[in-house]
Every structure is written in structure tokens, then in C-alpha cells.
mmCIF file of C-alpha atoms in Angstrom:
data_model
loop_
_atom_site.group_PDB
_atom_site.id
_atom_site.type_symbol
_atom_site.label_atom_id
_atom_site.label_comp_id
_atom_site.label_asym_id
_atom_site.label_seq_id
_atom_site.Cartn_x
_atom_site.Cartn_y
_atom_site.Cartn_z
ATOM 1 C CA MET U 833 52.113 120.464 140.945
ATOM 2 C CA ALA U 834 54.793 121.299 137.965
ATOM 3 C CA SER U 835 56.235 118.193 138.447
ATOM 4 C CA ARG U 836 53.346 116.137 138.738
ATOM 5 C CA ARG U 837 52.215 117.945 135.340
ATOM 6 C CA LEU U 838 55.989 116.713 133.816
ATOM 7 C CA ALA U 839 55.295 113.090 134.964
ATOM 8 C CA PHE U 840 52.191 112.929 133.716
ATOM 9 C CA THR U 841 53.045 114.074 130.087
ATOM 10 C CA LEU U 842 56.672 111.911 130.416
ATOM 11 C CA LYS U 843 54.291 108.817 131.062
ATOM 12 C CA GLN U 844 51.777 109.870 127.983
ATOM 13 C CA ALA U 845 54.873 110.767 125.715
ATOM 14 C CA VAL U 846 56.348 107.205 125.958
ATOM 15 C CA ARG U 847 54.899 104.366 124.818
ATOM 16 C CA PRO U 848 54.538 101.164 126.959
ATOM 17 C CA SER U 849 56.910 99.188 124.105
ATOM 18 C CA MET U 850 59.455 101.695 124.639
ATOM 19 C CA VAL U 851 59.547 101.554 128.361
ATOM 20 C CA SER U 852 62.234 98.753 130.054
ATOM 21 C CA PRO U 853 60.337 96.271 132.152
ATOM 22 C CA ARG U 854 61.761 97.317 135.433
ATOM 23 C CA LEU U 855 59.871 100.779 135.418
ATOM 24 C CA THR U 856 55.851 100.646 136.371
ATOM 25 C CA PRO U 857 53.472 103.020 135.854
ATOM 26 C CA ASN U 858 53.632 103.595 139.487
ATOM 27 C CA THR U 859 57.493 104.440 139.340
ATOM 28 C CA LYS U 860 58.019 108.450 139.542
ATOM 29 C CA GLN U 861 61.525 107.960 138.102
ATOM 30 C CA ALA U 862 61.863 109.976 134.242
ATOM 31 C CA PRO U 863 62.872 107.161 132.008
ATOM 32 C CA SER U 864 66.591 107.850 130.785
ATOM 33 C CA SER U 865 67.225 108.869 127.288
ATOM 34 C CA ALA U 866 68.483 104.825 126.439
ATOM 35 C CA GLN U 867 65.385 103.475 128.059
ATOM 36 C CA CYS U 868 63.570 105.756 125.508
ATOM 37 C CA ILE U 869 65.220 103.740 122.394
ATOM 38 C CA PRO U 870 63.063 100.714 120.666
ATOM 39 C CA ALA U 871 64.578 97.655 121.463
ATOM 40 C CA THR U 872 64.625 97.148 117.755
ATOM 41 C CA SER U 873 67.203 99.939 116.977
ATOM 42 C CA ARG U 874 69.508 98.912 120.089
ATOM 43 C CA ALA U 875 73.458 98.581 118.776
ATOM 44 C CA ALA U 876 74.579 95.302 119.941
ATOM 45 C CA PRO U 877 78.081 94.873 120.485
ATOM 46 C CA PHE U 878 79.695 94.034 116.907
ATOM 47 C CA HIS U 879 82.197 91.113 118.553
ATOM 48 C CA SER U 880 80.049 87.968 119.962
ATOM 49 C CA SER U 881 83.225 86.055 120.596
ATOM 50 C CA ARG U 882 86.285 86.992 123.290
ATOM 51 C CA PRO U 883 89.292 88.234 121.465
ATOM 52 C CA LYS U 884 91.946 86.027 120.480
ATOM 53 C CA ALA U 885 95.478 87.024 120.514
ATOM 54 C CA ILE U 886 97.135 86.152 117.279
ATOM 55 C CA LEU U 887 100.744 86.061 118.561
ATOM 56 C CA PRO U 888 101.801 86.454 122.662
ATOM 57 C CA ALA U 889 102.738 89.528 123.738
ATOM 58 C CA GLY U 890 106.436 90.009 123.532
ATOM 59 C CA PRO U 891 108.791 90.011 126.997
ATOM 60 C CA GLN U 892 107.764 92.825 128.950
ATOM 61 C CA VAL U 893 110.557 94.085 131.129
ATOM 62 C CA ILE U 894 111.474 97.492 132.137
ATOM 63 C CA GLN U 895 115.292 98.548 132.290
ATOM 64 C CA GLY U 896 116.124 101.040 135.142
ATOM 65 C CA THR U 897 113.420 102.736 136.944
ATOM 66 C CA ALA U 898 110.572 105.187 136.025
ATOM 67 C CA ASN U 899 112.701 108.060 137.401
ATOM 68 C CA ASP U 900 115.576 107.271 134.744
ATOM 69 C CA PRO U 901 115.725 110.045 131.790
ATOM 70 C CA ALA U 902 115.334 108.844 128.011
ATOM 71 C CA PRO U 903 118.772 107.933 126.335
ATOM 72 C CA VAL U 904 119.629 110.878 124.085
ATOM 73 C CA PRO U 905 120.916 109.157 120.712
ATOM 74 C CA VAL U 906 124.423 110.450 119.924
ATOM 75 C CA PRO U 907 123.906 113.045 116.555
ATOM 76 C CA SER U 908 124.927 111.748 113.492
ATOM 77 C CA PRO U 909 124.468 113.649 110.364
ATOM 78 C CA THR U 910 123.726 110.716 108.164
ATOM 79 C CA HIS U 911 120.402 110.033 110.261
ATOM 80 C CA GLY U 912 119.241 113.438 110.931
ATOM 81 C CA SER U 913 118.466 116.180 108.236
ATOM 82 C CA TYR U 914 120.768 114.885 105.595
ATOM 83 C CA HIS U 915 119.165 111.007 105.740
ATOM 84 C CA TRP U 916 115.987 112.713 105.136
ATOM 85 C CA THR U 917 116.771 115.150 102.212
ATOM 86 C CA PHE U 918 119.025 111.988 100.925
ATOM 87 C CA GLU U 919 115.307 110.004 100.908
ATOM 88 C CA ARG U 920 113.205 113.112 99.492
ATOM 89 C CA LEU U 921 115.763 113.626 96.671
ATOM 90 C CA GLY U 922 115.816 109.988 95.655
ATOM 91 C CA SER U 923 111.802 109.860 95.522
ATOM 92 C CA ALA U 924 111.870 112.800 93.310
ATOM 93 C CA ALA U 925 114.640 111.696 91.178
ATOM 94 C CA LEU U 926 112.539 108.350 90.474
ATOM 95 C CA VAL U 927 110.019 110.501 88.704
ATOM 96 C CA PRO U 928 111.748 111.967 85.832
ATOM 97 C CA LEU U 929 114.345 108.548 85.731
ATOM 98 C CA THR U 930 110.765 106.830 85.085
ATOM 99 C CA ILE U 931 109.558 108.801 82.658
ATOM 100 C CA ALA U 932 112.524 109.978 80.318
ATOM 101 C CA PRO U 933 113.640 106.902 78.955
ATOM 102 C CA PHE U 934 109.773 106.216 77.612
ATOM 103 C CA ALA U 935 109.155 109.750 76.466
ATOM 104 C CA ALA U 936 112.692 110.245 74.534
ATOM 105 C CA GLY U 937 112.618 107.095 73.181
ATOM 106 C CA SER U 938 116.241 106.163 73.946
ATOM 107 C CA LEU U 939 117.466 102.836 75.346
ATOM 108 C CA ASN U 940 120.557 103.988 76.957
ATOM 109 C CA PRO U 941 122.359 101.504 79.366
ATOM 110 C CA ILE U 942 123.833 104.665 81.681
ATOM 111 C CA THR U 943 119.842 105.789 82.138
ATOM 112 C CA ASP U 944 119.049 101.928 83.033
ATOM 113 C CA ALA U 945 121.744 101.835 85.396
ATOM 114 C CA VAL U 946 120.824 104.724 87.366
ATOM 115 C CA LEU U 947 117.254 103.785 86.960
ATOM 116 C CA CYS U 948 117.662 100.259 88.754
ATOM 117 C CA ALA U 949 120.152 102.261 91.332
ATOM 118 C CA THR U 950 117.760 104.525 92.247
ATOM 119 C CA ILE U 951 114.876 101.588 92.403
ATOM 120 C CA LEU U 952 116.976 99.633 94.409
ATOM 121 C CA ILE U 953 117.922 102.224 97.034
ATOM 122 C CA HIS U 954 114.073 103.737 97.207
ATOM 123 C CA SER U 955 113.328 100.419 98.125
ATOM 124 C CA HIS U 956 115.823 99.312 100.678
ATOM 125 C CA ILE U 957 115.199 102.767 102.353
ATOM 126 C CA GLY U 958 111.536 102.276 102.316
ATOM 127 C CA PHE U 959 111.511 98.591 103.955
ATOM 128 C CA GLN U 960 114.141 99.550 106.403
ATOM 129 C CA SER U 961 111.688 102.505 107.511
ATOM 130 C CA ILE U 962 109.248 99.522 107.953
ATOM 131 C CA ILE U 963 111.306 97.314 109.948
ATOM 132 C CA ILE U 964 112.375 100.411 112.374
ATOM 133 C CA ASP U 965 108.972 101.674 112.509
ATOM 134 C CA TYR U 966 107.064 98.371 113.435
ATOM 135 C CA ILE U 967 110.008 95.964 114.969
ATOM 136 C CA PRO U 968 110.940 97.449 118.193
ATOM 137 C CA ALA U 969 114.614 96.635 119.133
ATOM 138 C CA LYS U 970 114.097 97.281 122.578
ATOM 139 C CA ARG U 971 111.631 94.688 123.044
ATOM 140 C CA LEU U 972 112.460 92.257 120.277
ATOM 141 C CA PRO U 973 116.111 93.048 119.281
ATOM 142 C CA LYS U 974 116.606 89.173 117.583
ATOM 143 C CA THR U 975 114.039 89.309 115.367
ATOM 144 C CA ARG U 976 114.914 93.037 114.272
ATOM 145 C CA ALA U 977 118.404 91.515 113.533
ATOM 146 C CA ALA U 978 117.112 88.929 111.378
ATOM 147 C CA PHE U 979 114.890 91.623 109.447
ATOM 148 C CA TRP U 980 117.777 93.656 109.172
ATOM 149 C CA TRP U 981 120.096 90.779 107.761
ATOM 150 C CA ALA U 982 117.047 89.667 105.863
ATOM 151 C CA LEU U 983 116.677 93.003 103.901
ATOM 152 C CA ARG U 984 120.551 93.186 103.169
ATOM 153 C CA LEU U 985 120.247 90.061 101.503
ATOM 154 C CA ALA U 986 116.934 90.693 99.636
ATOM 155 C CA THR U 987 118.849 94.180 98.530
ATOM 156 C CA LEU U 988 121.487 92.142 97.246
ATOM 157 C CA LEU U 989 119.849 89.566 95.471
ATOM 158 C CA VAL U 990 117.465 92.643 93.755
ATOM 159 C CA GLY U 991 121.207 94.225 92.663
ATOM 160 C CA VAL U 992 122.612 91.400 91.504
ATOM 161 C CA GLY U 993 119.156 90.526 89.869
ATOM 162 C CA PHE U 994 118.885 93.908 87.873
ATOM 163 C CA TYR U 995 122.465 93.677 86.828
ATOM 164 C CA GLU U 996 121.931 90.391 84.963
ATOM 165 C CA PHE U 997 118.728 91.630 83.523
ATOM 166 C CA GLU U 998 121.130 94.553 82.304
ATOM 167 C CA THR U 999 124.164 92.784 81.113
ATOM 168 C CA ASN U 1000 122.573 89.271 79.918
ATOM 169 C CA ASP U 1001 119.183 90.746 78.599
ATOM 170 C CA VAL U 1002 117.698 93.337 76.928
ATOM 171 C CA GLY U 1003 117.514 96.109 80.327
ATOM 172 C CA LEU U 1004 114.931 97.266 82.592
ATOM 173 C CA THR U 1005 113.456 99.805 80.468
ATOM 174 C CA GLU U 1006 113.152 98.033 77.001
ATOM 175 C CA GLY U 1007 111.901 95.141 78.777
ATOM 176 C CA ILE U 1008 108.745 97.165 80.642
ATOM 177 C CA LYS U 1009 108.618 98.393 77.079
ATOM 178 C CA ARG U 1010 107.997 95.250 75.743
ATOM 179 C CA ILE U 1011 105.734 93.796 78.217
ATOM 180 C CA TRP U 1012 103.420 97.188 78.046
ATOM 181 C CA ALA U 1013 103.128 96.000 73.989
ATOM 182 C CA ALA U 1014 102.469 92.472 74.799
#
């Protein structure tokens, strides 16, 4: 008796426009929550076409077996906590080195040289981290080597550019002041 009352109240509560066409009034099965949602408010999938790979997947090669242990890297202080500390100190040093020449009003070439060197090292370490994070050495060794050499070349070219700008032109701080005032 209680199940008849429940079925009757469900039939009265659900409008016919909300019921799926496969359910009929004679069905004793209660509609699910998905069937009670009006067709106008149902979400359609976002993509209407099949996904396309932009780049093909790299070579899928497994070296060794599944039971081989993960290789343990050789301990090195230059790539451990000292490396991390050096990165953080260099980043923190950029703040006063960037503000000091403009706040004090001094156009000291040594301050300019230290600022240029710190920017160059900071940028090199940042791009090096991007290469390490996004180009896996096991899967794409040649691509990673090409990016390493491109980074070294770019760092060398920017260093030569900073040197030329410092010695044969007005210098970094004065150049920024002139651009800012223009």
C-alpha cells in the first residue's frame, strides 16, 4: 500500500515534459534524477569533434623491467640545497639591485654590472628549470640537448649584449631612466 502511494505521488510530481519517452504511465519504476531534469537544462558535452593530437607522442620505450629499482642520483652539493639557496639569494638580490640605482640617483657602472650579471644568471636558471621540468631526458634526449645548447647560446648572446650596452652606450640604469622619462 505504501509503495502504491509513493508511485502515485511520484507520477503526480513529475510533469510529462520531464519524463523520458521510454517511461510510460504504466511503468512502476520511479524516474531517476537524470530523467527529472528538463531537456532544456541538460548539459551538452563541450567538445563536438574528436580530439586531435598537436604533436605525436614521443617514443614509448621502457628500459629494464617493472621490478627494477628507480635509479638513485649521485649526491652533489651543487644540485642540492646549495643550488636551491643560490637561486633564492639571487632572486632576493634582484629587489635591492633594481631599486637602489633609481632611489639613490647614482649611476655607478659597478652597480650596473652587478645588476646585469644578476639578471643574466637569474634568467638562465629560470629557463634551465623550464627545460628540466618540461623536456624529459629519457623520452626526448636529443630535443633536450638542443634546448640546453640554445639556452647556453642565448645566455652568451645576452651577456655580450649587456656588455656592449654597458661599455659602448649609456648603461642599463640610464637606459631604463631614459625610456621611463620618454
